C-alpha positions as a printed Julia matrix, in Angstrom:
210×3 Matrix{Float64}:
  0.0     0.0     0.0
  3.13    2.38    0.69
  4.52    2.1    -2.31
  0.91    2.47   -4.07
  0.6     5.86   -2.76
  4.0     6.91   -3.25
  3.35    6.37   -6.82
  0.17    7.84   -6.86
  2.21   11.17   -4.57
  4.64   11.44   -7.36
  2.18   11.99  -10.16
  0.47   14.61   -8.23
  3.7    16.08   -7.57
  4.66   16.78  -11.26
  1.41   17.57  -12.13
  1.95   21.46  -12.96
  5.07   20.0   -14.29
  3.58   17.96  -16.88
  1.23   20.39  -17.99
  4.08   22.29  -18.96
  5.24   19.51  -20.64
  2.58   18.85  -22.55
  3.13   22.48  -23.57
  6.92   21.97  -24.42
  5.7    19.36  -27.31
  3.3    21.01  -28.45
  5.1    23.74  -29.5
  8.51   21.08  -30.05
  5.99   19.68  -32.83
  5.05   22.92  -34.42
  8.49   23.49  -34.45
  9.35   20.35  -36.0
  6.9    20.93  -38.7
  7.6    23.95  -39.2
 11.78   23.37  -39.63
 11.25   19.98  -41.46
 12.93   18.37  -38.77
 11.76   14.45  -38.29
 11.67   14.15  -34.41
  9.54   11.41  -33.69
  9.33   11.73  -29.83
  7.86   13.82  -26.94
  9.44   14.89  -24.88
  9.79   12.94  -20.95
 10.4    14.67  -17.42
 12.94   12.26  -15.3
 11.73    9.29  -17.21
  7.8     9.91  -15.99
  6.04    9.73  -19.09
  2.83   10.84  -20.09
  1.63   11.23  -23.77
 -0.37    8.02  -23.28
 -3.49    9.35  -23.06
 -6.4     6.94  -23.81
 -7.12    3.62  -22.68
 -7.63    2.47  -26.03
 -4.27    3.2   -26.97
 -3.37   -0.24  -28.64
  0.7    -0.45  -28.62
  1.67   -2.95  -31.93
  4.57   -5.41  -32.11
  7.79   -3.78  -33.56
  7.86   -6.98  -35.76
  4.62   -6.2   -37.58
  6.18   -3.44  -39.66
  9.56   -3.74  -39.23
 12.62   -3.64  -41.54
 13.77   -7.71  -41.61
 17.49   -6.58  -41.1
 16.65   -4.0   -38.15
 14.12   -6.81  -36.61
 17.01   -9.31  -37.03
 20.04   -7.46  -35.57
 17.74   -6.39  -32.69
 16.61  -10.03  -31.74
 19.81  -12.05  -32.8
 21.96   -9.43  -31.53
 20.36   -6.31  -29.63
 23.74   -4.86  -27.84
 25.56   -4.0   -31.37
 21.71   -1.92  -31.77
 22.59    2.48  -31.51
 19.6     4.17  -30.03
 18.9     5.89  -33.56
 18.16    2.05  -34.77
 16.01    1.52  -31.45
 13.81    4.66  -32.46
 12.93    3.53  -35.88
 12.2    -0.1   -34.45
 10.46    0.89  -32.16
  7.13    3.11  -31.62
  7.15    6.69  -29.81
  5.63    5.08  -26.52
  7.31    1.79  -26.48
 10.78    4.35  -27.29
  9.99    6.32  -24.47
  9.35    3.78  -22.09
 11.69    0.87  -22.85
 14.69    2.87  -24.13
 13.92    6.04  -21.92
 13.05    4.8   -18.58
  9.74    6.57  -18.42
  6.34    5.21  -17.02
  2.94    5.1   -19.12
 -0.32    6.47  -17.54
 -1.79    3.87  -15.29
 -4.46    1.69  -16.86
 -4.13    2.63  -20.56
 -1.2     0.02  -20.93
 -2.37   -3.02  -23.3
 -1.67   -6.19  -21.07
 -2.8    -4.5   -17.43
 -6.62   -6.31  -18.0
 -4.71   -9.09  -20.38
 -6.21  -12.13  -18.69
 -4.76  -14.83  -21.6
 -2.34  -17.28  -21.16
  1.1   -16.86  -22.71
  4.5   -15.05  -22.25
  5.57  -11.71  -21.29
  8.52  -10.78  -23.76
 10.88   -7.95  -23.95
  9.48   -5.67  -26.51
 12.88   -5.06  -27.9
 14.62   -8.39  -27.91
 11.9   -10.5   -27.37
 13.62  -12.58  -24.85
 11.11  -14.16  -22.36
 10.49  -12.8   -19.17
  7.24  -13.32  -16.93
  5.0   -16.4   -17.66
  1.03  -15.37  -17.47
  0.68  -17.71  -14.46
  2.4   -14.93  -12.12
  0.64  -12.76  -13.35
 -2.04  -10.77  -10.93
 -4.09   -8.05  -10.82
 -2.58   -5.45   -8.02
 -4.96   -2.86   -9.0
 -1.92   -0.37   -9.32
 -3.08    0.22  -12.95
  0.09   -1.69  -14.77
  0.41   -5.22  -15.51
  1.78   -7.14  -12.31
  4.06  -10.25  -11.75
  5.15  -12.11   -8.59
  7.55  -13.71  -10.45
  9.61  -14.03  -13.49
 10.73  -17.04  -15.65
 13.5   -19.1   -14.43
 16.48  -20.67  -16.04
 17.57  -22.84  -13.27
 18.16  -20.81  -10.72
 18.57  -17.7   -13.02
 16.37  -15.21  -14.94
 16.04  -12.27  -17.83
 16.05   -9.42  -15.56
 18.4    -6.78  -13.91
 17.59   -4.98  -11.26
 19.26   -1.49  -10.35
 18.81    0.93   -7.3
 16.82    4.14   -8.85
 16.71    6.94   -6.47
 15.14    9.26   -8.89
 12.11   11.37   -7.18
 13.69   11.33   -3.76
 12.16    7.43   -3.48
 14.58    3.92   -3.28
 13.15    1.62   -5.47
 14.32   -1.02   -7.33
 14.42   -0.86  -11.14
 14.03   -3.63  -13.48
 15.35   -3.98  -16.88
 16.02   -6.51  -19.84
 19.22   -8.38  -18.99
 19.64   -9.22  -22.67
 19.4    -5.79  -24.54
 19.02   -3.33  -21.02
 15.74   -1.93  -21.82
 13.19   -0.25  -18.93
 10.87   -2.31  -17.82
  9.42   -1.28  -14.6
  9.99   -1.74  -10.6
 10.15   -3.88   -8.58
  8.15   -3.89   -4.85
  8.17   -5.64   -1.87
  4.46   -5.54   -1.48
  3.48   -8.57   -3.76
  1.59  -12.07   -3.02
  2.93  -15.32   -2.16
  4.93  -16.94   -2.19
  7.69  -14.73   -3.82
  6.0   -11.43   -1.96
  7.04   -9.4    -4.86
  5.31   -7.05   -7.65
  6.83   -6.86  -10.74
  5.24   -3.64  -11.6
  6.03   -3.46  -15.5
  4.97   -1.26  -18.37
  2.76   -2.37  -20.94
  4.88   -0.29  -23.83
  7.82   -2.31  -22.86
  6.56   -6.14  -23.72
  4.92   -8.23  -26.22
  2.74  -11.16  -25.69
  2.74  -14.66  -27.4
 -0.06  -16.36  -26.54
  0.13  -20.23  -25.96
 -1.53  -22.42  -28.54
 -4.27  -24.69  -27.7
């Protein structure tokens, strides 16, 4: 519960700042317009994002429209990937959040109501990460795991000490290519007692066959 409202404490504390924001990209894409210059992003405060807007906001698999050689290099071999390749793979949301360590809006993400069984996968790499069956609903707004997938003793995810906002949390990341994925809390269910608090914009689902 703690950590709940410190979340919910932060976004009230950058409110007036993200108004403001909102501002700054406004006029950032009149500007870009304007100068011809291909941007492609908006613009994050501390890696707290917030141009998801609507609920129905359905994020798309990078692999769907993606340049075979780009897709390939990113899957087969996502450290030799430069952050300009990472923006074209990726969209502006799924940018923002996995390669800029910002946070969508809670409940607009695409997997937070996803009740399907499956994998969680890095939206980037596509290495595997949480299996549906630790998956639970927190009511925090993004999709929540008590666990991740194990290879032997061993998993897909780093986790780093974030200070950011004057909080200690734990942040959790792609071990494979280093992209954002979320936190990590110490307020989940059993038996781990964990919440894998993780943004939609930064996975893909496969869903199992039948």
């Amino acid at each position: 519960l703690d950590s709940l409202l410190q979340e919910i404490e932060i976004m009230l504390r950058f409110r007036t700042a993200l108004v403001l924001l909102n501002t700054c990209n406004r006029v950032t894409r009149n500007v870009a317009k304007n100068t011809d210059l291909n941007l492609g992003r908006t613009i994050s405060l501390g890696g707290f994002f917030v141009s998801k807007m609507a609920s129905t906001w359905k994020e798309v698999d990078p692999a769907e429209n993606a340049d075979p050689e780009l897709l390939k290099k990113a899957r087969e071999n996502p450290k030799e990937m430069k952050d300009e390749d990472w923006g074209i793979l990726l969209t502006s949301i799924q940018y923002q959040v996995a390669r800029g360590h910002g946070t969508e809006r809670p409940w607009t993400g695409l997997y937070n109501d996803n009740k399907d069984k499956g994998m969680y996968k890095c939206v980037c790499c596509d290495v595997d990460l949480f299996p549906s069956k630790y998956k639970f609903d927190s009511g925090s707004g993004w999709p929540s795991f008590y666990d991740t997938l194990k290879i032997g003793k061993e998993d897909n995810i780093e986790r780093k000490s974030d200070g950011s906002f004057g909080m200690r949390r734990t942040e959790v990341l792609c071990k494979r290519c280093g992209a954002h994925l979320g936190h990590v809390f110490n307020d989940g269910p059993g038996p781990t007692g964990l919440r894998y608090c993780i943004n939609s914009a930064s996975l893909n689902f496969k869903k199992e066959d039948k």
